[in-house]
């Protein structure tokens, strides 16, 4: 075969094509996830992939790396500023408000699947277009809601057979206690401001909590001077955090308390959590979320407590690979219709059409020899071949070969489909 030329136009850095059989893994994962989500009472919501830029500036937050550095923002032909969604939560909040969904019911449970876009530095497990599953519980104020969200995330991972992960939880406080803690961070770090990285110098004024999450070694060292947020929580936040731990323990969910976990988005209040995989290296967060009681008000809506999470599907599939979990990849077809000679091709086409009403069937579209067709049937792992040659054309009785046992049977055209249906789904 001639060497194929590399196409001049290639996929964009940080994006990728998901080709078969890899795409089968995505279908497997989605099927399993949808089953779990439905067991927890969540329904699917589909929101647009692009939104007004303001939605993320306000919701995700003006001091986050996502909004400051990572958004795919563009002007459309009428000069509006639009952004490819970097995350799903603001869109769900907007949609709930836009349609007045919480006027009809107290609690909403929505899930979504889909691509998100962030202009980060591509590396293993970090893409510029990546897929998330997200689950949002809106209108809920209870600690059981927080625990349910974490439980649901854990169950998604367990459903795939994953086990090498850790649940990390924290409380990031509320508008009552967080300002106090932010000032405490500023107090402890003001003498060492010059030692912080450039990003943290900005965070120092805008959102000091984010300094705790900085990955730069110098900042990590300085952060050791800062006491844990858990010592600064107000009574209500502390009470919720203790109750959350109890709820998780009561259903056997192992977790670690990580007071440095502050999440990269601005809307969190009280509960925050992440799940990290042990075999993924630097980009180990499979998912994360928390409570966001003030988001809907930012958009002009009524006070609406809410909690949710999103998990990265690309990373979860990497974890599936690392844990060597076998993903069942279905065979290429059930029946291969083989033409012994060119004369039989028309009949093969008709027979395949008939079978395809109920059965997965393939036929040769590349004018291959009999031998090459049998090879193709094997590589598709077909269970049966229907072989049609001159004799079969004349008699209307076809040869059906069981590809596993090698046995052959003669079957009339009228009986062919029902016979194969029986054989394939006994
Ligand atoms: P997030 O932590 O920004 O949260 O993202 C959730 C997950 O998406 C991450 O843990 C990671 O697995 C995946 N992810 C994020 N960025 C990338 C990337 N560049 N490449 C591959 N995977 C990535 C949120 O998005 C919030 N909306 C979660 C939430 C929902 N909070 C409340 N409700």
Short mmCIF file of C-alpha atoms and ligand atoms in Angstrom, two decimals:
data_model
loop_
_atom_site.label_atom_id
_atom_site.label_comp_id
_atom_site.label_asym_id
_atom_site.label_seq_id
_atom_site.Cartn_x
_atom_site.Cartn_y
_atom_site.Cartn_z
CA UNK A 1 0.00 0.00 0.00
CA UNK A 2 1.21 3.49 -0.78
CA UNK A 3 2.37 5.58 2.15
CA UNK A 4 -0.52 7.89 3.02
CA UNK A 5 0.41 11.56 3.16
CA UNK A 6 -0.11 13.31 6.48
CA UNK A 7 -3.03 15.66 5.97
CA UNK A 8 -2.10 19.33 5.94
CA UNK A 9 -4.95 20.20 8.28
CA UNK A 10 -4.74 18.32 11.54
CA UNK A 11 -6.70 18.32 14.78
CA UNK A 12 -6.08 21.25 17.12
CA UNK A 13 -3.54 20.83 19.93
CA UNK A 14 -5.27 19.57 23.05
CA UNK A 15 -8.12 17.96 21.06
CA UNK A 16 -8.28 14.42 19.74
CA UNK A 17 -10.31 12.00 17.68
CA UNK A 18 -11.84 9.07 19.47
CA UNK A 19 -11.75 6.23 17.00
CA UNK A 20 -13.25 2.75 17.13
CA UNK A 21 -12.73 0.53 19.10
CA UNK A 22 -11.87 3.27 21.66
CA UNK A 23 -15.29 4.83 21.02
CA UNK A 24 -16.88 1.57 22.23
CA UNK A 25 -15.32 2.24 25.64
CA UNK A 26 -17.06 5.62 25.75
CA UNK A 27 -20.41 3.98 24.95
CA UNK A 28 -19.80 1.39 27.66
CA UNK A 29 -18.96 4.08 30.20
CA UNK A 30 -21.95 6.23 29.28
CA UNK A 31 -24.34 3.29 29.48
CA UNK A 32 -23.08 2.34 32.93
CA UNK A 33 -23.20 5.94 34.17
CA UNK A 34 -26.73 6.53 32.88
CA UNK A 35 -27.91 3.43 34.75
CA UNK A 36 -26.39 4.69 38.04
CA UNK A 37 -27.69 8.24 37.53
CA UNK A 38 -31.17 6.92 36.98
CA UNK A 39 -30.94 4.80 40.16
CA UNK A 40 -30.26 8.06 42.03
CA UNK A 41 -33.23 9.79 40.35
CA UNK A 42 -31.35 12.17 38.04
CA UNK A 43 -32.70 13.15 34.59
CA UNK A 44 -30.68 14.35 31.66
CA UNK A 45 -30.45 18.04 30.77
CA UNK A 46 -28.86 19.19 27.51
CA UNK A 47 -27.75 22.80 27.38
CA UNK A 48 -25.94 24.63 24.54
CA UNK A 49 -22.19 24.30 24.14
CA UNK A 50 -21.76 28.07 23.93
CA UNK A 51 -23.22 30.74 26.16
CA UNK A 52 -22.91 34.48 26.84
CA UNK A 53 -19.41 35.06 28.24
CA UNK A 54 -20.92 36.86 31.22
CA UNK A 55 -22.47 33.61 32.46
CA UNK A 56 -19.03 32.18 33.26
CA UNK A 57 -17.47 35.48 34.31
CA UNK A 58 -20.14 35.82 36.98
CA UNK A 59 -20.59 32.16 37.91
CA UNK A 60 -17.30 30.35 37.49
CA UNK A 61 -15.74 33.55 38.82
CA UNK A 62 -13.62 36.48 37.70
CA UNK A 63 -10.65 35.46 39.83
CA UNK A 64 -10.38 31.86 38.59
CA UNK A 65 -7.73 30.60 36.19
CA UNK A 66 -10.57 29.34 34.02
CA UNK A 67 -12.05 32.81 33.46
CA UNK A 68 -8.76 34.74 33.53
CA UNK A 69 -6.77 32.50 31.21
CA UNK A 70 -8.57 29.50 29.85
CA UNK A 71 -11.80 30.48 28.13
CA UNK A 72 -12.43 30.10 24.42
CA UNK A 73 -14.15 33.45 23.98
CA UNK A 74 -15.09 34.93 20.62
CA UNK A 75 -17.35 37.51 19.07
CA UNK A 76 -20.10 36.26 16.81
CA UNK A 77 -21.12 38.09 13.67
CA UNK A 78 -23.35 40.45 15.60
CA UNK A 79 -20.55 41.42 17.97
CA UNK A 80 -21.78 39.50 21.05
CA UNK A 81 -19.13 37.98 23.29
CA UNK A 82 -19.72 34.24 23.49
CA UNK A 83 -17.74 31.47 25.19
CA UNK A 84 -17.43 27.74 24.61
CA UNK A 85 -18.48 26.35 27.97
CA UNK A 86 -15.53 25.55 30.25
CA UNK A 87 -17.88 23.74 32.67
CA UNK A 88 -21.55 22.82 32.92
CA UNK A 89 -22.79 24.17 36.25
CA UNK A 90 -23.46 27.80 35.17
CA UNK A 91 -25.47 26.59 32.16
CA UNK A 92 -27.63 24.34 34.34
CA UNK A 93 -28.25 27.22 36.77
CA UNK A 94 -29.13 29.56 33.90
CA UNK A 95 -31.48 27.03 32.36
CA UNK A 96 -33.28 26.34 35.64
CA UNK A 97 -33.83 30.08 36.15
CA UNK A 98 -34.74 30.77 32.53
CA UNK A 99 -37.48 28.12 32.55
CA UNK A 100 -38.59 28.79 36.13
CA UNK A 101 -38.13 25.10 36.87
CA UNK A 102 -37.92 25.50 40.63
CA UNK A 103 -41.29 27.21 40.73
CA UNK A 104 -42.95 23.87 40.06
CA UNK A 105 -40.92 21.63 42.32
CA UNK A 106 -38.67 21.97 45.34
CA UNK A 107 -35.87 19.71 44.24
CA UNK A 108 -34.34 19.15 40.81
CA UNK A 109 -31.82 16.50 39.91
CA UNK A 110 -30.09 16.95 36.57
CA UNK A 111 -27.20 15.22 34.89
CA UNK A 112 -25.34 16.06 31.72
CA UNK A 113 -22.68 14.61 29.47
CA UNK A 114 -20.68 16.60 26.99
CA UNK A 115 -17.57 18.39 25.87
CA UNK A 116 -16.08 21.29 27.83
CA UNK A 117 -13.34 23.65 26.60
CA UNK A 118 -10.40 25.11 28.52
CA UNK A 119 -7.24 26.64 27.11
CA UNK A 120 -4.83 24.93 29.50
CA UNK A 121 -1.40 23.47 28.79
CA UNK A 122 -2.10 20.05 27.24
CA UNK A 123 -0.49 17.10 29.03
CA UNK A 124 -1.38 13.54 30.02
CA UNK A 125 -5.00 13.71 31.23
CA UNK A 126 -5.40 17.39 30.39
CA UNK A 127 -7.02 18.40 27.13
CA UNK A 128 -8.41 21.60 25.67
CA UNK A 129 -11.58 19.80 24.71
CA UNK A 130 -12.54 17.15 27.24
CA UNK A 131 -15.75 15.45 28.27
CA UNK A 132 -17.51 15.61 31.60
CA UNK A 133 -20.42 13.95 33.25
CA UNK A 134 -22.00 16.28 35.76
CA UNK A 135 -24.80 15.87 38.30
CA UNK A 136 -26.51 18.81 39.98
CA UNK A 137 -28.97 18.68 42.86
CA UNK A 138 -30.80 22.01 43.03
CA UNK A 139 -33.05 23.32 45.76
CA UNK A 140 -31.45 21.05 48.36
CA UNK A 141 -30.14 22.41 51.61
CA UNK A 142 -29.56 19.18 53.53
CA UNK A 143 -26.34 17.50 54.47
CA UNK A 144 -27.82 14.32 53.02
CA UNK A 145 -27.73 16.13 49.67
CA UNK A 146 -23.99 16.74 50.08
CA UNK A 147 -23.46 13.10 51.04
CA UNK A 148 -25.63 11.91 48.15
CA UNK A 149 -23.55 13.88 45.67
CA UNK A 150 -20.33 12.28 46.93
CA UNK A 151 -21.97 8.85 47.09
CA UNK A 152 -23.19 9.21 43.50
CA UNK A 153 -19.71 10.13 42.28
CA UNK A 154 -18.20 7.15 44.08
CA UNK A 155 -20.87 4.83 42.68
CA UNK A 156 -20.14 5.95 39.12
CA UNK A 157 -16.52 4.94 39.57
CA UNK A 158 -17.35 1.67 41.31
CA UNK A 159 -19.81 0.74 38.58
CA UNK A 160 -16.87 0.63 36.16
CA UNK A 161 -14.87 -1.53 38.56
CA UNK A 162 -12.50 1.26 39.66
CA UNK A 163 -11.09 1.07 43.17
CA UNK A 164 -7.71 2.89 43.31
CA UNK A 165 -9.11 6.27 44.25
CA UNK A 166 -9.45 8.49 47.32
CA UNK A 167 -12.33 10.79 48.22
CA UNK A 168 -11.09 14.08 49.68
CA UNK A 169 -13.45 16.41 51.49
CA UNK A 170 -13.20 19.85 53.00
CA UNK A 171 -15.35 22.81 53.98
CA UNK A 172 -14.55 26.12 52.30
CA UNK A 173 -16.78 28.01 54.72
CA UNK A 174 -19.60 30.42 53.99
CA UNK A 175 -20.00 34.20 53.61
CA UNK A 176 -20.01 34.42 57.42
CA UNK A 177 -16.72 32.71 58.16
CA UNK A 178 -14.73 32.76 54.94
CA UNK A 179 -13.88 36.50 54.97
CA UNK A 180 -12.34 35.97 58.39
CA UNK A 181 -10.20 33.10 57.10
CA UNK A 182 -9.22 35.05 53.97
CA UNK A 183 -7.93 37.85 56.21
CA UNK A 184 -6.06 35.30 58.29
CA UNK A 185 -4.29 34.02 55.15
CA UNK A 186 -3.42 37.58 54.16
CA UNK A 187 -2.09 38.26 57.64
CA UNK A 188 0.13 35.19 57.65
CA UNK A 189 1.45 35.75 54.15
CA UNK A 190 1.78 39.52 53.91
CA UNK A 191 5.40 39.48 55.06
CA UNK A 192 6.27 36.89 52.40
CA UNK A 193 4.30 38.39 49.53
CA UNK A 194 7.46 38.68 47.38
CA UNK A 195 8.02 34.92 47.68
CA UNK A 196 4.67 34.05 46.11
CA UNK A 197 4.36 33.28 42.39
CA UNK A 198 2.85 35.95 40.13
CA UNK A 199 -0.55 34.23 40.08
CA UNK A 200 -0.66 34.05 43.87
CA UNK A 201 0.27 37.72 44.16
CA UNK A 202 -2.99 38.43 42.28
CA UNK A 203 -4.86 35.83 44.36
CA UNK A 204 -3.59 37.48 47.56
CA UNK A 205 -5.96 40.39 47.00
CA UNK A 206 -8.70 38.78 44.96
CA UNK A 207 -9.18 35.31 46.43
CA UNK A 208 -6.55 34.37 49.04
CA UNK A 209 -8.05 30.89 49.55
CA UNK A 210 -6.82 29.88 46.09
CA UNK A 211 -3.22 30.33 47.26
CA UNK A 212 -3.68 27.13 49.30
CA UNK A 213 -4.15 25.21 46.06
CA UNK A 214 -1.07 26.57 44.24
CA UNK A 215 1.20 23.89 42.78
CA UNK A 216 4.37 26.07 42.78
CA UNK A 217 6.91 24.75 45.32
CA UNK A 218 7.73 28.17 46.87
CA UNK A 219 4.04 28.90 47.43
CA UNK A 220 3.47 25.43 48.88
CA UNK A 221 6.22 26.09 51.42
CA UNK A 222 4.79 29.47 52.43
CA UNK A 223 1.31 28.02 52.75
CA UNK A 224 2.59 25.77 55.56
CA UNK A 225 2.47 28.87 57.76
CA UNK A 226 -1.28 29.19 57.28
CA UNK A 227 -3.51 27.37 59.79
CA UNK A 228 -6.24 25.01 58.53
CA UNK A 229 -9.55 26.52 57.44
CA UNK A 230 -11.29 23.99 59.66
CA UNK A 231 -10.20 26.01 62.70
CA UNK A 232 -11.94 29.11 61.34
CA UNK A 233 -15.33 27.70 60.37
CA UNK A 234 -18.46 29.19 61.91
CA UNK A 235 -20.64 26.93 63.99
CA UNK A 236 -23.06 26.16 61.17
CA UNK A 237 -20.30 25.19 58.72
CA UNK A 238 -18.52 23.11 61.35
CA UNK A 239 -21.74 21.34 62.26
CA UNK A 240 -22.45 20.53 58.59
CA UNK A 241 -18.93 19.25 58.08
CA UNK A 242 -19.17 16.93 61.09
CA UNK A 243 -22.59 15.72 59.95
CA UNK A 244 -21.26 15.09 56.44
CA UNK A 245 -18.50 12.89 57.81
CA UNK A 246 -21.09 10.95 59.82
CA UNK A 247 -23.33 10.44 56.78
CA UNK A 248 -20.44 9.20 54.67
CA UNK A 249 -19.27 6.84 57.41
CA UNK A 250 -22.81 5.52 57.83
CA UNK A 251 -22.86 4.27 54.22
CA UNK A 252 -19.29 3.00 54.23
CA UNK A 253 -17.63 5.68 52.08
CA UNK A 254 -13.96 6.09 52.97
CA UNK A 255 -12.68 9.64 52.77
CA UNK A 256 -9.77 11.85 53.72
CA UNK A 257 -10.17 15.34 55.17
CA UNK A 258 -7.98 17.70 53.15
CA UNK A 259 -8.05 21.27 54.52
CA UNK A 260 -6.00 22.42 51.51
CA UNK A 261 -8.76 21.45 49.06
CA UNK A 262 -10.25 24.72 47.86
CA UNK A 263 -11.39 23.92 44.26
CA UNK A 264 -10.64 26.09 41.26
CA UNK A 265 -14.06 27.72 40.90
CA UNK A 266 -15.46 30.66 42.84
CA UNK A 267 -19.00 29.57 43.63
CA UNK A 268 -18.40 26.99 46.35
CA UNK A 269 -19.71 27.36 49.89
CA UNK A 270 -19.33 24.88 52.74
CA UNK A 271 -18.80 21.34 51.35
CA UNK A 272 -16.11 20.81 48.73
CA UNK A 273 -14.82 17.46 47.50
CA UNK A 274 -12.59 15.82 44.93
CA UNK A 275 -11.85 12.26 43.97
CA UNK A 276 -8.26 11.46 43.03
CA UNK A 277 -6.92 8.38 41.31
CA UNK A 278 -3.66 6.91 42.54
CA UNK A 279 -2.23 5.95 39.15
CA UNK A 280 -2.74 9.08 37.06
CA UNK A 281 0.23 11.29 37.91
CA UNK A 282 -0.13 15.08 38.04
CA UNK A 283 -3.68 15.25 36.65
CA UNK A 284 -5.14 12.84 39.17
CA UNK A 285 -8.53 14.46 39.87
CA UNK A 286 -11.21 12.24 38.38
CA UNK A 287 -13.88 14.65 39.50
CA UNK A 288 -14.87 17.26 41.98
CA UNK A 289 -17.67 19.39 43.22
CA UNK A 290 -19.39 20.81 46.23
CA UNK A 291 -22.14 23.05 47.49
CA UNK A 292 -22.89 26.29 45.67
CA UNK A 293 -25.69 27.94 47.61
CA UNK A 294 -25.14 31.46 46.23
CA UNK A 295 -24.79 30.84 42.49
CA UNK A 296 -28.41 31.32 41.49
CA UNK A 297 -28.55 34.65 43.31
CA UNK A 298 -25.53 35.85 41.34
CA UNK A 299 -27.69 35.37 38.25
CA UNK A 300 -30.54 37.37 39.76
CA UNK A 301 -32.53 34.33 40.89
CA UNK A 302 -33.96 33.51 44.31
CA UNK A 303 -31.81 31.98 47.05
CA UNK A 304 -31.38 28.40 45.85
CA UNK A 305 -29.11 26.05 47.75
CA UNK A 306 -27.50 23.44 45.51
CA UNK A 307 -24.77 20.83 45.40
CA UNK A 308 -23.17 18.87 42.57
CA UNK A 309 -20.07 17.60 40.90
CA UNK A 310 -18.52 16.91 37.53
CA UNK A 311 -16.12 14.14 36.55
CA UNK A 312 -13.74 14.01 33.61
CA UNK A 313 -14.51 11.10 31.30
CA UNK A 314 -11.13 11.21 29.53
CA UNK A 315 -9.37 10.75 32.86
CA UNK A 316 -11.77 8.10 34.07
CA UNK A 317 -11.04 6.04 30.96
CA UNK A 318 -7.31 6.48 31.56
CA UNK A 319 -7.90 5.15 35.08
CA UNK A 320 -9.84 2.19 33.64
CA UNK A 321 -6.78 1.41 31.52
CA UNK A 322 -4.37 1.82 34.44
CA UNK A 323 -6.43 -0.55 36.61
CA UNK A 324 -6.52 -2.99 33.67
CA UNK A 325 -10.29 -3.24 33.73
CA UNK A 326 -11.54 -5.21 30.75
CA UNK A 327 -14.04 -3.29 28.71
CA UNK A 328 -16.32 -5.59 26.73
CA UNK A 329 -15.90 -4.57 23.10
CA UNK A 330 -18.73 -6.04 21.00
CA UNK A 331 -17.78 -8.03 17.90
CA UNK A 332 -17.95 -6.21 14.58
CA UNK A 333 -21.00 -8.11 13.34
CA UNK A 334 -23.12 -11.23 13.90
CA UNK A 335 -23.49 -12.45 10.32
CA UNK A 336 -21.28 -11.98 7.29
CA UNK A 337 -22.90 -12.57 3.90
CA UNK A 338 -20.24 -13.99 1.56
CA UNK A 339 -20.39 -13.85 -2.25
CA UNK A 340 -18.65 -16.84 -3.87
CA UNK A 341 -18.66 -15.13 -7.27
CA UNK A 342 -19.49 -11.71 -8.66
CA UNK A 343 -22.85 -13.01 -9.88
CA UNK A 344 -23.92 -13.57 -6.28
CA UNK A 345 -23.23 -10.02 -5.14
CA UNK A 346 -26.69 -8.69 -5.97
CA UNK A 347 -28.28 -11.52 -3.94
CA UNK A 348 -25.87 -10.93 -1.05
CA UNK A 349 -26.92 -7.30 -0.98
CA UNK A 350 -30.61 -8.28 -0.78
CA UNK A 351 -29.98 -10.93 1.88
CA UNK A 352 -27.95 -8.51 4.03
CA UNK A 353 -30.78 -5.94 3.74
CA UNK A 354 -33.30 -8.54 4.88
CA UNK A 355 -31.16 -9.68 7.82
CA UNK A 356 -30.43 -6.10 8.90
CA UNK A 357 -34.07 -5.61 9.82
CA UNK A 358 -33.31 -7.46 13.04
CA UNK A 359 -29.71 -8.74 12.98
CA UNK A 360 -26.27 -7.18 12.69
CA UNK A 361 -25.11 -8.20 9.22
CA UNK A 362 -22.18 -7.25 7.00
CA UNK A 363 -21.22 -7.92 3.41
CA UNK A 364 -18.25 -7.26 1.20
CA UNK A 365 -18.16 -3.77 -0.30
CA UNK A 366 -14.62 -4.01 -1.58
CA UNK A 367 -15.05 -6.69 -4.28
CA UNK A 368 -12.79 -9.05 -2.39
CA UNK A 369 -12.11 -12.70 -3.19
CA UNK A 370 -13.96 -15.48 -1.36
CA UNK A 371 -10.93 -16.13 0.79
CA UNK A 372 -10.56 -12.41 1.67
CA UNK A 373 -14.25 -12.23 2.56
CA UNK A 374 -13.89 -15.19 4.97
CA UNK A 375 -10.92 -13.42 6.51
CA UNK A 376 -12.96 -10.24 6.90
CA UNK A 377 -15.75 -12.24 8.57
CA UNK A 378 -13.20 -13.63 11.01
CA UNK A 379 -11.69 -10.27 11.82
CA UNK A 380 -15.18 -8.89 12.55
CA UNK A 381 -15.71 -11.95 14.80
CA UNK A 382 -18.93 -12.85 12.93
CA UNK A 383 -20.74 -15.80 14.50
CA UNK A 384 -22.13 -17.01 11.16
CA UNK A 385 -21.39 -16.69 7.47
CA UNK A 386 -24.13 -17.01 4.87
CA UNK A 387 -22.38 -18.26 1.75
CA UNK A 388 -23.99 -17.61 -1.64
CA UNK A 389 -22.61 -19.05 -4.88
CA UNK A 390 -24.02 -20.28 -8.21
CA UNK A 391 -25.59 -23.35 -6.64
CA UNK A 392 -27.27 -21.35 -3.88
CA UNK A 393 -28.53 -18.82 -6.42
CA UNK A 394 -30.14 -21.55 -8.44
CA UNK A 395 -31.68 -23.44 -5.51
CA UNK A 396 -32.59 -20.56 -3.18
CA UNK A 397 -31.00 -22.60 -0.37
CA UNK A 398 -27.94 -21.01 1.26
CA UNK A 399 -24.99 -22.42 3.13
CA UNK A 400 -24.82 -21.16 6.71
CA UNK A 401 -21.48 -21.69 8.39
CA UNK A 402 -21.11 -21.55 12.17
CA UNK A 403 -17.75 -19.78 12.49
CA UNK A 404 -16.99 -21.22 15.90
CA UNK A 405 -17.72 -24.91 15.33
CA UNK A 406 -17.12 -24.89 11.57
CA UNK A 407 -20.42 -26.74 11.06
CA UNK A 408 -22.37 -25.99 7.89
CA UNK A 409 -26.11 -26.19 7.29
CA UNK A 410 -28.37 -25.63 4.31
CA UNK A 411 -31.08 -23.07 4.97
CA UNK A 412 -33.74 -21.81 2.57
CA UNK A 413 -33.98 -18.11 1.87
CA UNK A 414 -37.43 -17.88 3.50
CA UNK A 415 -36.22 -19.42 6.75
CA UNK A 416 -32.83 -17.74 6.87
CA UNK A 417 -33.61 -14.79 9.09
CA UNK A 418 -35.74 -16.56 11.68
CA UNK A 419 -33.18 -19.39 11.88
CA UNK A 420 -30.29 -16.96 12.45
CA UNK A 421 -32.34 -14.99 14.97
CA UNK A 422 -32.88 -18.21 16.95
CA UNK A 423 -29.23 -19.18 16.75
CA UNK A 424 -28.01 -15.74 17.83
CA UNK A 425 -30.51 -15.18 20.62
CA UNK A 426 -31.36 -18.63 21.87
P1 LIG B 1 -13.77 20.92 37.80
O1 LIG B 1 -13.04 20.43 39.00
O2 LIG B 1 -13.25 22.14 37.15
O3 LIG B 1 -15.28 21.11 38.25
O4 LIG B 1 -13.82 19.77 36.74
C1 LIG B 1 -14.29 18.48 37.06
C2 LIG B 1 -13.43 17.42 36.42
O5 LIG B 1 -13.32 17.62 35.01
C3 LIG B 1 -11.97 17.40 36.90
O6 LIG B 1 -11.84 16.73 38.13
C4 LIG B 1 -11.30 16.62 35.77
O7 LIG B 1 -11.50 15.22 35.91
C5 LIG B 1 -12.08 17.10 34.56
N1 LIG B 1 -11.29 18.12 33.86
C6 LIG B 1 -11.20 19.43 34.15
N2 LIG B 1 -10.38 20.05 33.29
C7 LIG B 1 -9.92 19.11 32.42
C8 LIG B 1 -9.04 19.11 31.31
N3 LIG B 1 -8.47 20.23 30.86
N4 LIG B 1 -8.80 17.93 30.66
C9 LIG B 1 -9.39 16.78 31.08
N5 LIG B 1 -10.24 16.73 32.13
C10 LIG B 1 -10.50 17.86 32.79
C11 LIG B 1 -16.27 21.58 37.45
O8 LIG B 1 -16.20 21.62 36.26
C12 LIG B 1 -17.53 21.93 38.19
N6 LIG B 1 -18.54 22.37 37.21
C13 LIG B 1 -18.02 20.75 39.00
C14 LIG B 1 -19.30 21.00 39.73
C15 LIG B 1 -20.54 20.66 39.33
N7 LIG B 1 -19.41 21.64 40.88
C16 LIG B 1 -20.69 21.70 41.22
N8 LIG B 1 -21.38 21.10 40.27
#
